[in-house]
Short mmCIF file of C-alpha atoms in Angstrom, two decimals:
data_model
loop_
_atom_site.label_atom_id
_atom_site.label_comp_id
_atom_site.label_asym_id
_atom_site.label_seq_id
_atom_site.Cartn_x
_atom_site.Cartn_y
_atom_site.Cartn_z
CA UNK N 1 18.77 30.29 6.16
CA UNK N 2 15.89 28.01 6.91
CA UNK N 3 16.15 26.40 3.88
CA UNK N 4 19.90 25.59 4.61
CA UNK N 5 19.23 24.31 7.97
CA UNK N 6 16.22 21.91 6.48
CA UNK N 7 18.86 20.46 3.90
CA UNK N 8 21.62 20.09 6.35
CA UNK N 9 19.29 17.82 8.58
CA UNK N 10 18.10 16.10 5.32
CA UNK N 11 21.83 15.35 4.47
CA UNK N 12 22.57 14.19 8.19
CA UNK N 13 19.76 11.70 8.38
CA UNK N 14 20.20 10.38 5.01
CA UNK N 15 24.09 10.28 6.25
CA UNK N 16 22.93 8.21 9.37
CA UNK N 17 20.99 5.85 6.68
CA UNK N 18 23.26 6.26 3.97
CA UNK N 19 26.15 8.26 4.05
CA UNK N 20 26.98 5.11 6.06
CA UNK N 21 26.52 2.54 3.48
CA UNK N 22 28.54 4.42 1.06
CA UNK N 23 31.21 3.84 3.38
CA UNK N 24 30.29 0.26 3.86
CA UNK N 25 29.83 -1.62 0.73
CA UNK N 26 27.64 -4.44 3.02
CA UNK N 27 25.33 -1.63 4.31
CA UNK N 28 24.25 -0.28 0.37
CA UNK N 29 23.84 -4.20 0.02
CA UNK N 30 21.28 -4.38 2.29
CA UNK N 31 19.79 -1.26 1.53
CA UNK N 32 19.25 -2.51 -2.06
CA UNK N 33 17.94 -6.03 -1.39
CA UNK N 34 15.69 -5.02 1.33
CA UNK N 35 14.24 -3.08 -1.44
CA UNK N 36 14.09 -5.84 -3.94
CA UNK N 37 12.42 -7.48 -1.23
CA UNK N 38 10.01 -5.12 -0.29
CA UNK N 39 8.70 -5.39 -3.38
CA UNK N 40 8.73 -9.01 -4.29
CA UNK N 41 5.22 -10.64 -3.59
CA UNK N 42 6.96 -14.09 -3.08
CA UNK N 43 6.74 -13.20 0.75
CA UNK N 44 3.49 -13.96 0.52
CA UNK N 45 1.21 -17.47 0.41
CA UNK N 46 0.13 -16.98 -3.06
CA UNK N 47 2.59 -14.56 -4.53
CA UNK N 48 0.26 -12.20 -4.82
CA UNK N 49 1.38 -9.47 -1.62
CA UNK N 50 4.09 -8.09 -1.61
CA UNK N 51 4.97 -5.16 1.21
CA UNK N 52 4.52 -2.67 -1.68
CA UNK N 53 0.77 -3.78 -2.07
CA UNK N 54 -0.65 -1.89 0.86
CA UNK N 55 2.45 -0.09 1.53
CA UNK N 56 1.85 2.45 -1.97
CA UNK N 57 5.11 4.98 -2.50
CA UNK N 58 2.49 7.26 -3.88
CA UNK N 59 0.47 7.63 -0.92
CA UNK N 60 3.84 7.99 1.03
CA UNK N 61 3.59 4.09 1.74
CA UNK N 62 0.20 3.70 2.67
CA UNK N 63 -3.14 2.50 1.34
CA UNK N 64 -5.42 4.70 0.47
CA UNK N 65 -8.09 2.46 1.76
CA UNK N 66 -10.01 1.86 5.08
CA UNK N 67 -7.67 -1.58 5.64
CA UNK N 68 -6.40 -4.01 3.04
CA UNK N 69 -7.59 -7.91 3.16
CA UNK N 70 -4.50 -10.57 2.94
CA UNK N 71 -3.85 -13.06 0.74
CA UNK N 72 -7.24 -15.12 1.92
CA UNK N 73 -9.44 -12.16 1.50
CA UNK N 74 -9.34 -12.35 5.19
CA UNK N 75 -11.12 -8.09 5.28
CA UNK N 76 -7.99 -5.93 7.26
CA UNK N 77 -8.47 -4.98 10.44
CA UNK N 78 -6.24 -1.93 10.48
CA UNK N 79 -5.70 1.32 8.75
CA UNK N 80 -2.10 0.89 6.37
CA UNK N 81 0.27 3.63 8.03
CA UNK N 82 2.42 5.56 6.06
CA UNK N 83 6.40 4.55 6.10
CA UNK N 84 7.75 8.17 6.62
CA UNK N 85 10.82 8.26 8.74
CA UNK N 86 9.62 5.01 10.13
CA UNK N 87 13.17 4.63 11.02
CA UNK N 88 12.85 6.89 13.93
CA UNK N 89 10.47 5.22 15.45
CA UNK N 90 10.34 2.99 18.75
CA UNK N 91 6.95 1.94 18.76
CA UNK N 92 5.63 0.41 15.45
CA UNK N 93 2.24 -0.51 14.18
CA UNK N 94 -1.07 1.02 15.75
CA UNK N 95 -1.34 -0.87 19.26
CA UNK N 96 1.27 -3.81 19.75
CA UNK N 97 3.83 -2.60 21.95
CA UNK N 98 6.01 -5.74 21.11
CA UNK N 99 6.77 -4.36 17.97
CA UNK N 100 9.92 -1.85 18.87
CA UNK N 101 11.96 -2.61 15.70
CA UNK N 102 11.31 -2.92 12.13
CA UNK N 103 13.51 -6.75 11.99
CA UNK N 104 10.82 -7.72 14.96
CA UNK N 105 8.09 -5.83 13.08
CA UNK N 106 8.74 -7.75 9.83
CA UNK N 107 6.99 -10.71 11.14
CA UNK N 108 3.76 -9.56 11.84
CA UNK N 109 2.44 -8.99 7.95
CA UNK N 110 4.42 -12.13 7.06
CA UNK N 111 3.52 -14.53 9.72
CA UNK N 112 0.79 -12.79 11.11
CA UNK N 113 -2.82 -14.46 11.23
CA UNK N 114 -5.25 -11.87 13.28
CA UNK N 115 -5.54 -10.85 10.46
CA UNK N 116 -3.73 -13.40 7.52
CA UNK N 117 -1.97 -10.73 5.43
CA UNK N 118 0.71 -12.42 3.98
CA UNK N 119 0.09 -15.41 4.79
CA UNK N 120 3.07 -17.11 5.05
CA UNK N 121 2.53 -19.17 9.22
CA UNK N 122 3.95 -22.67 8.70
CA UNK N 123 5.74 -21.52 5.58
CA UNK N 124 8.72 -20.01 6.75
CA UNK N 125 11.02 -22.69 4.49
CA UNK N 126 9.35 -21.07 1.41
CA UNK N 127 11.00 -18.01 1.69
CA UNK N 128 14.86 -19.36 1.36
CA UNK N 129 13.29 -21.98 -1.19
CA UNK N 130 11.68 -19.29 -3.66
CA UNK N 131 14.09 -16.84 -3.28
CA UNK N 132 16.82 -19.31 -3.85
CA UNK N 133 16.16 -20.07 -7.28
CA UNK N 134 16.73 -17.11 -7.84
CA UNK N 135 20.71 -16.93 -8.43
CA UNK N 136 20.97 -13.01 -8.10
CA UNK N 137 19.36 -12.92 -4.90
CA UNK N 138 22.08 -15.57 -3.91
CA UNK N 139 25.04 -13.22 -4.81
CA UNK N 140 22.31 -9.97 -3.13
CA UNK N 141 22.49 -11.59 -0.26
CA UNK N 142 26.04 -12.81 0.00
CA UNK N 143 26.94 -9.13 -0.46
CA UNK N 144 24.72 -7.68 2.17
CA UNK N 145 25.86 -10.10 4.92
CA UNK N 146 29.25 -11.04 3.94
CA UNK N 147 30.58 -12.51 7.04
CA UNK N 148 27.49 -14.84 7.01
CA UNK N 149 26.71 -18.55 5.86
CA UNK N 150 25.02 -18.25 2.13
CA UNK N 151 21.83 -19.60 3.70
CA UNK N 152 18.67 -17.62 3.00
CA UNK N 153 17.08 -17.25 6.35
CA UNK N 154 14.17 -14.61 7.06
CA UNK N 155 16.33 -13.23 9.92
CA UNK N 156 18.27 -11.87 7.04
CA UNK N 157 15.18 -10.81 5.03
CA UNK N 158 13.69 -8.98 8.14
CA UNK N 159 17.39 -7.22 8.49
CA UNK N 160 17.80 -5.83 4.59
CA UNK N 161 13.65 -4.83 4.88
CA UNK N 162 14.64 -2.83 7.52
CA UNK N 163 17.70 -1.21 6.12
CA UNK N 164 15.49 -0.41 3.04
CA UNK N 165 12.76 1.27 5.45
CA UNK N 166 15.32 3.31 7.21
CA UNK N 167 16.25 4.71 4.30
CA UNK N 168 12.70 5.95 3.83
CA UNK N 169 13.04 9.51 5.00
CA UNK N 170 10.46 12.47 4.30
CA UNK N 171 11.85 16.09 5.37
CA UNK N 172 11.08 17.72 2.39
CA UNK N 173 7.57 19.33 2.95
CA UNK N 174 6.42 23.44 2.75
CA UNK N 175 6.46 22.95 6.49
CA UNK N 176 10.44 21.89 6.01
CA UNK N 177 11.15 24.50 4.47
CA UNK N 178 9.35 27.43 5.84
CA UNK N 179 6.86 27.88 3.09
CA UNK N 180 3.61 28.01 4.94
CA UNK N 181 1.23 30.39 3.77
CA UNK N 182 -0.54 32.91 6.29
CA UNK N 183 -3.32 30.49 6.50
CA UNK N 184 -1.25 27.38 7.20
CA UNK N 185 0.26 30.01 10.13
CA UNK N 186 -2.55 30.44 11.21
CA UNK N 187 -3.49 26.80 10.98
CA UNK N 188 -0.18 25.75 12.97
CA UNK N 189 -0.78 28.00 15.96
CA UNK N 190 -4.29 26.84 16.59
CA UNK N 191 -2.28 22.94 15.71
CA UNK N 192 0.01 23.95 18.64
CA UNK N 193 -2.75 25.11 20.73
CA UNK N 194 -4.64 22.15 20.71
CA UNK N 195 -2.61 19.22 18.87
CA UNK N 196 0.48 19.17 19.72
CA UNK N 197 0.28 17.63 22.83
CA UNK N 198 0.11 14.62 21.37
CA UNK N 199 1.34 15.00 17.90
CA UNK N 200 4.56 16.08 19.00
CA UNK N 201 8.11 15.95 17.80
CA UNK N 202 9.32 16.56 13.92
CA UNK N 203 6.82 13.22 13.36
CA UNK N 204 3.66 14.82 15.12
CA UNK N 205 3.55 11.77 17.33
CA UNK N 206 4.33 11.26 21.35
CA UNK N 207 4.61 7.63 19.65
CA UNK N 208 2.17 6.77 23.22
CA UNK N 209 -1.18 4.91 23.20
CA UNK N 210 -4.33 6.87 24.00
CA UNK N 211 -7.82 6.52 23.98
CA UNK N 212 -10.37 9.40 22.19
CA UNK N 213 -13.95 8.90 24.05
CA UNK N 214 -15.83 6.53 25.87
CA UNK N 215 -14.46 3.19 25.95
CA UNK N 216 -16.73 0.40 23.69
CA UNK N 217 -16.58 -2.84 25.52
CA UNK N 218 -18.22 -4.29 22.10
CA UNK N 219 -15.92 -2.94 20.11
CA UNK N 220 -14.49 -5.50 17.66
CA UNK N 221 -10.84 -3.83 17.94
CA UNK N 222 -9.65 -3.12 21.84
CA UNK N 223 -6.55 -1.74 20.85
CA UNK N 224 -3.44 -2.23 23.42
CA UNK N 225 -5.48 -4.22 25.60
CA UNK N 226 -5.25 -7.27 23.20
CA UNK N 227 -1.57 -7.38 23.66
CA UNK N 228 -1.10 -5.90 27.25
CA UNK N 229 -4.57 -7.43 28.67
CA UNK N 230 -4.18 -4.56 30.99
CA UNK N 231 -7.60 -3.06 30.97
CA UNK N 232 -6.88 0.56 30.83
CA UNK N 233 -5.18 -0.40 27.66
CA UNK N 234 -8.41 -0.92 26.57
CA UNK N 235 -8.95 0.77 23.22
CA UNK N 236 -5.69 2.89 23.07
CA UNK N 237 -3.83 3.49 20.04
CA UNK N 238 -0.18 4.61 19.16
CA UNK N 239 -0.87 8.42 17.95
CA UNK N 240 -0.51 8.49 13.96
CA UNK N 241 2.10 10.59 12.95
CA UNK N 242 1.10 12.99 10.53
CA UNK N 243 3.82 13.35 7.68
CA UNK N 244 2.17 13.33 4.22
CA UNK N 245 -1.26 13.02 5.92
CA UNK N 246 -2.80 14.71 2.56
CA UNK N 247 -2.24 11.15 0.53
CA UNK N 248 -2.44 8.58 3.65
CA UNK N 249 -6.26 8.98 4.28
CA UNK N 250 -8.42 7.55 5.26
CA UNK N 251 -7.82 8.04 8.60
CA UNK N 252 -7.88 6.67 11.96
CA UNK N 253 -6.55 3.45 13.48
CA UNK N 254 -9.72 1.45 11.18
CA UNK N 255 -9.45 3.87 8.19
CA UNK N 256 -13.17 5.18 9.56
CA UNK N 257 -12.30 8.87 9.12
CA UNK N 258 -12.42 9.72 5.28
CA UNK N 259 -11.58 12.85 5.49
CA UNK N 260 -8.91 15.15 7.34
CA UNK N 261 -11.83 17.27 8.21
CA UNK N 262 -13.48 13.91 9.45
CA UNK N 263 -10.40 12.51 11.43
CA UNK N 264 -9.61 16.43 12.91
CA UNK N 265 -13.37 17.21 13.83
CA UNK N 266 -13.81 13.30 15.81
CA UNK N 267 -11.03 14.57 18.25
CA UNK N 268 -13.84 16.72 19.53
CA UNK N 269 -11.57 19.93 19.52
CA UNK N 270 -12.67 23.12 21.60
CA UNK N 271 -11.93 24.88 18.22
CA UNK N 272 -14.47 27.06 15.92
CA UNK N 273 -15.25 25.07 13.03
CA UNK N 274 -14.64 27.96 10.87
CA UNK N 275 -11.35 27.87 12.14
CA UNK N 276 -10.35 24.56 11.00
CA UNK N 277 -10.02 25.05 7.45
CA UNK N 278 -6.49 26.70 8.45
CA UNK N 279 -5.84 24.18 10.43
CA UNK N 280 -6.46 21.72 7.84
CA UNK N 281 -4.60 23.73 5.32
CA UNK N 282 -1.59 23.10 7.73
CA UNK N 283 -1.70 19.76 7.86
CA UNK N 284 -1.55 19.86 4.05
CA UNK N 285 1.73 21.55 4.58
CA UNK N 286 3.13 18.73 5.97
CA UNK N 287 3.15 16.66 2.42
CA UNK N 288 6.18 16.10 0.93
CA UNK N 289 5.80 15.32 -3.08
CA UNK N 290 9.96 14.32 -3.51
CA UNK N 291 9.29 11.32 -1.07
CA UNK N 292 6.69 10.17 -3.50
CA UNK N 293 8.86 10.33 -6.19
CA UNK N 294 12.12 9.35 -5.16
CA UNK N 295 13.37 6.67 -7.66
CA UNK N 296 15.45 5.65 -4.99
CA UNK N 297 12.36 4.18 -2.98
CA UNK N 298 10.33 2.54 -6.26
CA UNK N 299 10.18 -0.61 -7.54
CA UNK N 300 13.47 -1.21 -8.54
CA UNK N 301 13.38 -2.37 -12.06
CA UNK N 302 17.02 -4.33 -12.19
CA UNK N 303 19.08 -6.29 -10.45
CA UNK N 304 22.52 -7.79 -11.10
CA UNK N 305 22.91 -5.82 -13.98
CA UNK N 306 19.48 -7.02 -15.20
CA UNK N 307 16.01 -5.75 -16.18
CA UNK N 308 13.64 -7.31 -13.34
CA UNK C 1 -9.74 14.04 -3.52
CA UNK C 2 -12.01 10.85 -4.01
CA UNK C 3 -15.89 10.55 -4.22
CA UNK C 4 -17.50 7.54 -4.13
CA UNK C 5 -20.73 6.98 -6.49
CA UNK C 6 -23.22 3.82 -5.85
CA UNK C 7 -24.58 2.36 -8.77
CA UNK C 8 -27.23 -0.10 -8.22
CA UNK C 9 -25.91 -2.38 -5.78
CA UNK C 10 -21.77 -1.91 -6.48
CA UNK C 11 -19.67 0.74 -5.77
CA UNK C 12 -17.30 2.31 -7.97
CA UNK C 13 -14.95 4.63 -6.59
CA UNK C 14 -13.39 7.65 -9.02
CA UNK C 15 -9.69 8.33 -8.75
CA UNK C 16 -7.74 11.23 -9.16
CA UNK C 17 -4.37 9.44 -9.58
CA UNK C 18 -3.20 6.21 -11.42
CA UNK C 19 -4.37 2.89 -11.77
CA UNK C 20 -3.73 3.14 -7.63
CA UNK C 21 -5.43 1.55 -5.10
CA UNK C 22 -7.02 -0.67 -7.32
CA UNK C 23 -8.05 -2.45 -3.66
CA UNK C 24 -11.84 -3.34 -3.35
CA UNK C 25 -13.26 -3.94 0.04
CA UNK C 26 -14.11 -7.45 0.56
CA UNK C 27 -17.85 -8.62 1.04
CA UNK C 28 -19.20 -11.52 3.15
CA UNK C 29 -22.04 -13.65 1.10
CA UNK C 30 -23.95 -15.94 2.65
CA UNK C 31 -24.63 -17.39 -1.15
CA UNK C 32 -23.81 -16.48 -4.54
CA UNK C 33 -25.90 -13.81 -6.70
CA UNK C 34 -26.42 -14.93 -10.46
CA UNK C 35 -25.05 -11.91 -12.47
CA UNK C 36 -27.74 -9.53 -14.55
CA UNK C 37 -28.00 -7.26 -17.25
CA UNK C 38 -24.27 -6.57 -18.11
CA UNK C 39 -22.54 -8.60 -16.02
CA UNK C 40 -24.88 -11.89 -17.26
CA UNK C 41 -22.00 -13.35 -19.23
CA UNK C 42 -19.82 -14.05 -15.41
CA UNK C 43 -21.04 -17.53 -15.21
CA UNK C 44 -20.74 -18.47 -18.72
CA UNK C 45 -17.42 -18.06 -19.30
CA UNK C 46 -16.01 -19.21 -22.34
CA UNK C 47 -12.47 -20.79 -21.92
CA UNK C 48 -9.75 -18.48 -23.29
CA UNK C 49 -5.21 -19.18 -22.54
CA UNK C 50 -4.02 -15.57 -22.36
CA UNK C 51 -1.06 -15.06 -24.31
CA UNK C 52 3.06 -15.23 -22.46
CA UNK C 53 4.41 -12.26 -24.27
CA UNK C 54 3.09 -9.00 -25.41
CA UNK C 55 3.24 -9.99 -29.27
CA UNK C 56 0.14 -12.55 -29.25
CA UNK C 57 -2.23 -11.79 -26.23
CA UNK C 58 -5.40 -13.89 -26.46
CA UNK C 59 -8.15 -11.24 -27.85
CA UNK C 60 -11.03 -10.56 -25.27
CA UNK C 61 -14.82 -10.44 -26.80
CA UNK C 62 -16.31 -7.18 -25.51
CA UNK C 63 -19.07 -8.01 -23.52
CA UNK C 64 -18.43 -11.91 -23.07
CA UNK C 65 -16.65 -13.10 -19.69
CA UNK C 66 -13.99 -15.42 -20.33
CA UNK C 67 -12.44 -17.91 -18.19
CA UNK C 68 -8.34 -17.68 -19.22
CA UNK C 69 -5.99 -19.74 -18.07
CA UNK C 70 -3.13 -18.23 -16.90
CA UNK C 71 0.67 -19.18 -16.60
CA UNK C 72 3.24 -18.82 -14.07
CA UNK C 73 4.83 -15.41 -13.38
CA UNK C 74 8.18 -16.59 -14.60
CA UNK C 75 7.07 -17.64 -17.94
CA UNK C 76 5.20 -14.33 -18.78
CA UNK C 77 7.19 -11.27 -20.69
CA UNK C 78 5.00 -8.40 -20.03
CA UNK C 79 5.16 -5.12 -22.68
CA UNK C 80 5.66 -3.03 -19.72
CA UNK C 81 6.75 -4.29 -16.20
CA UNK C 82 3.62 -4.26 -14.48
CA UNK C 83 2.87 -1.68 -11.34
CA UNK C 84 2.60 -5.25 -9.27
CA UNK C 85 4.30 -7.64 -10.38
CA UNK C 86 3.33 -10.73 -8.73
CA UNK C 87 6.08 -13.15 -6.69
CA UNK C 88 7.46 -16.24 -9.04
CA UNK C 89 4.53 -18.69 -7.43
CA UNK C 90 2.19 -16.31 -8.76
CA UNK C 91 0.25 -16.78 -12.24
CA UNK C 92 -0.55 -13.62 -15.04
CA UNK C 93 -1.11 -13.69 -18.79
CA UNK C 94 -1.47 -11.20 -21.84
CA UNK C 95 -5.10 -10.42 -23.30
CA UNK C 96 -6.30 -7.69 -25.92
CA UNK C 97 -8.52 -5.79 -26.47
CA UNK C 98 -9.96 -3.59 -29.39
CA UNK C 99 -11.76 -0.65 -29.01
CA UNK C 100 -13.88 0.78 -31.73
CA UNK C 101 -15.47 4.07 -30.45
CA UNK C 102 -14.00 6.26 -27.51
CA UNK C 103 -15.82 5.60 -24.11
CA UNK C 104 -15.33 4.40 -20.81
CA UNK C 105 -14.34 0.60 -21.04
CA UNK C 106 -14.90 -1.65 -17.78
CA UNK C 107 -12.42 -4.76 -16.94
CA UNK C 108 -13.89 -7.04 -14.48
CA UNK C 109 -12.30 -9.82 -12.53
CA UNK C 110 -12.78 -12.22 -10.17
CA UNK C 111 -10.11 -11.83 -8.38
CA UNK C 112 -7.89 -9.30 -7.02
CA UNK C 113 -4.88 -9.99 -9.32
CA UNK C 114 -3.68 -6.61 -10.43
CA UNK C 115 -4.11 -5.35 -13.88
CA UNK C 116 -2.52 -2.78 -16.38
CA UNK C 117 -3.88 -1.36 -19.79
CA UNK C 118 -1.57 -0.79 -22.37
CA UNK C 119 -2.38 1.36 -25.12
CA UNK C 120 0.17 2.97 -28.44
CA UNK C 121 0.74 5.32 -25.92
CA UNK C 122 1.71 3.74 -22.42
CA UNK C 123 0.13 2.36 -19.93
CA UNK C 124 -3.36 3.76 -19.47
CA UNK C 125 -4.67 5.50 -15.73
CA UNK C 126 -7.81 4.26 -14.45
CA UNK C 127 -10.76 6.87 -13.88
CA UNK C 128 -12.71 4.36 -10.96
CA UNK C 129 -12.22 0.69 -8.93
CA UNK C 130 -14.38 -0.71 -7.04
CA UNK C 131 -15.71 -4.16 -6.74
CA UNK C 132 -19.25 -5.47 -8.49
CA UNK C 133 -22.21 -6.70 -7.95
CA UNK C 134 -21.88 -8.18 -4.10
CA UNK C 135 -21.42 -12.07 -3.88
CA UNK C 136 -21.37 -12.65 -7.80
CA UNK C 137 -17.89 -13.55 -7.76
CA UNK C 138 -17.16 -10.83 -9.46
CA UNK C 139 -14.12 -9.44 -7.04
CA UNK C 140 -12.61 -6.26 -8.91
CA UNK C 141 -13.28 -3.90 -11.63
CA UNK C 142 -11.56 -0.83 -13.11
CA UNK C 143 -12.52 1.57 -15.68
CA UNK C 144 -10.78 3.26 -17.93
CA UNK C 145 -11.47 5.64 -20.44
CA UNK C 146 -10.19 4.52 -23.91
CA UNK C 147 -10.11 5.82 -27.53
CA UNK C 148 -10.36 3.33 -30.46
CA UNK C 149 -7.85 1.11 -31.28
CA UNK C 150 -5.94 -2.32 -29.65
CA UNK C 151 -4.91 -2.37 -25.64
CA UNK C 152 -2.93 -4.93 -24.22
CA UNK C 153 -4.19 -6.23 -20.80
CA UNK C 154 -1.85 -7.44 -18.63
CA UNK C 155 -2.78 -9.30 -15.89
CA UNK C 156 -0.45 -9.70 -12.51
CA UNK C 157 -0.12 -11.28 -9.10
CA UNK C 158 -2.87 -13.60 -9.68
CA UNK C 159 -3.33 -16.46 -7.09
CA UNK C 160 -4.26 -18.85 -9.13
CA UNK C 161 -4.10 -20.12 -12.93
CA UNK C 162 -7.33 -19.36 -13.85
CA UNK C 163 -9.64 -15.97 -13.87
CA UNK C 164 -12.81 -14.71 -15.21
CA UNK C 165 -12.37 -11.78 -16.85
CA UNK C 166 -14.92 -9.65 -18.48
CA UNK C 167 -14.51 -6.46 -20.91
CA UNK C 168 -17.75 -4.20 -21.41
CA UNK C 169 -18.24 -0.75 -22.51
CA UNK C 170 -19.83 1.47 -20.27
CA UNK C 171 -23.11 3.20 -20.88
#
């Protein structure tokens, strides 16, 4: 019975991503050249980033490092978040509450410079000049806006990346289908007890900014107070959601946490440490292998008929 | 699960999964550090064009950097379609390399271009990354344990037309 409920809310969210595209011809368009895109390193300065780089499928879109340095070896500042069901989500990256959608969101590894990822400020014409030799991503993107001009413009690229990400959706874990063993039970009660507060909802995130102990005026990252300048913003990030947290580590919002163990024991729990194995053994619960796998979600290897 | 293992003064980290993460943290140098031992080759590196297509790669000398020229993206036919392919401004060539005795085999770079081993088999997983000696230039290097015979090296996403690449066998 569980099982058949988990399927029939994997069918309707892939329906809201996709169901709808088969229905719309444009829609599949997009879906398929934001993923093109979100592979193709020509967004970046050099060519050598693409969103793929530090966005890995096989650790459910995330790094697998502390932070990732941009195209000038400029070191990251931020932990790489995973991409699971990102398309549920209102608040986007660690602390910048400007960033609401995943079109506005686009911009900030692209254009961004604190840090350069990307690297592509000033460059902007690049985009529609690269990808414009390229005739198939001519008739890609007259297909996915076909009530458009044929001009390449990033508004467009920012639109079929976030098609692509919405697609990205990860409902396929133990935990989504009622396979936990006794431990991970017992691991999900004491997560209820003293998680859940926060890591709420089917994402395990209250998608709000907090701060974990003292505030560090020296800090070198201040969190939500960078963007807000509101000083009780000062240090608070979004709460990580916790899909597929067995292959997103390290953890925390500067990848300082190596460890699940690390990241659960910093929260300074009122919980036996012999007790957190289970809870640990929970989280692991939560990973969901077909996401990593989906061939749907890889590097697509042709395009217009063609090997890429 | 990952463990990390300090050698000397660079890092190597071990990985359980494919050539993943292949992502070395960056170092700031106030100068540059001559290479040693191993590594002493780096700044004599002997000119070498890697190869466009997978047919007639440009054979690495174990143990001798070599500073290839690359060519651009668009002009190179890989054997396999690398994991990273690099964006059509981007530059990436075809080396070899033949291995006479099974061991761990070390490719060095100096930069963070992305790289895939071929073998008669497939493409070959790493067993570490990390980066090497701090400030020697020498940005990237992944191991891989190989058994004898010839391994096309494919080299991706690099920024620029020219890399230092070194092949040694690890001890």
């Amino acid at each position: 019975m569980k099982r058949r409920f988990a399927a029939l809310i994997v069918a309707a969210m892939v329906l809201g991503n996709t169901g709808l595209a088969a229905k719309q011809p444009a829609a599949q368009a997009r879906i398929e050249l934001g993923r093109r895109l979100f592979y193709d390193a020509d967004l970046s300065r050099d060519g050598t980033i693409s969103c793929a780089t530090c966005h890995e499928q096989h650790h459910a879109f995330a790094d697998g490092n502390r932070a990732h340095p941009g195209v000038t070896d400029e070191p990251g500042r931020r932990n790489v978040p995973g991409l699971a069901n990102v398309g549920q989500f209102t608040r986007l990256t660690w602390a910048d509450s400007r960033q609401t959608t995943l079109e506005r969101q686009a911009s900030v590894p692209l254009f961004g410079t604190h840090p350069v990822e990307m690297g592509m400020s000033g460059m902007e014409a690049d985009i529609s000049k690269r990808l414009g030799r390229d005739p198939c991503y001519g008739l890609m993107f007259a297909a996915a806006f076909p009530h458009q001009n044929k001009v390449i413009t990033f508004d467009k690229v920012a639109g079929a990346l976030a098609s692509f990400e919405r697609t990205l959706v990860s409902r396929s874990s133990p935990y989504d289908r009622g396979q936990l063993s006794a431990e991970a039970k017992a691991g999900q009660a004491l997560f209820r007890r003293h998680c859940a507060s926060c890591h709420s909802g089917v994402n395990f995130t209250d998608q709000a900014y907090h701060r974990l102990g003292p505030i560090d005026p020296a800090a070198q990252d201040q969190g939500l107070m960078e963007v807000t300048k509101r000083p009780a913003d000062r240090q608070r990030f979004r709460t990580p959601p916790l899909r597929n947290i067995s292959v997103t580590g390290p953890y925390w919002h500067d990848g300082s946490a190596p460890t699940i163990f690390a990241a659960i024991t910093r929260h300074e729990l009122n919980v036996p440490l012999d007790d957190l194995p289970a809870m640990e053994t929970f989280l692991q619960s939560l990973t969901d292998t077909s996401f990593m796998t989906n061939p749907n979600f890889s590097l697509p290897r042709s395009a217009c008929g063609k090997a890429l | 699960m990952l463990r990390a293992l300090s050698v000397g003064c660079f890092m190597l980290t071990f990985a359980s999964t494919s050539a993943a993460a292949q992502m070395p943290q960056t170092v700031v140098c106030a100068a540059q550090v001559t290479p040693i031992g191993e590594y002493a080759s780096w700044n004599q590196a002997a000119p070498l064009a890697a190869g466009h297509e997978a047919d007639s790669p440009a054979v690495l000398t174990l143990g001798a950097a070599s500073q290839i020229s690359l060519a651009p993206t668009p002009d190179v036919h890989y054997a396999v379609r690398p994991e990273k392919p690099g964006g059509s401004v981007s530059y990436g060539g075809l080396l070899a390399l033949d291995v006479a005795s099974a061991g761990t085999y070390r490719i060095a770079l100096g930069s963070a271009a992305w790289l895939d081993v071929i073998g008669k088999d497939g493409p070959q997983r790493s067993t570490a990354h990390g980066h090497g000696p701090d400030c020697t230039g020498i940005r990237k290097m992944v191991d891989f344990a190989l058994t004898p015979g010839r391994y096309i090296i494919q080299i991706s996403a690099n920024g620029t037309p020219s890399l230092t690449v070194l092949a040694l066998a690890v001890k």
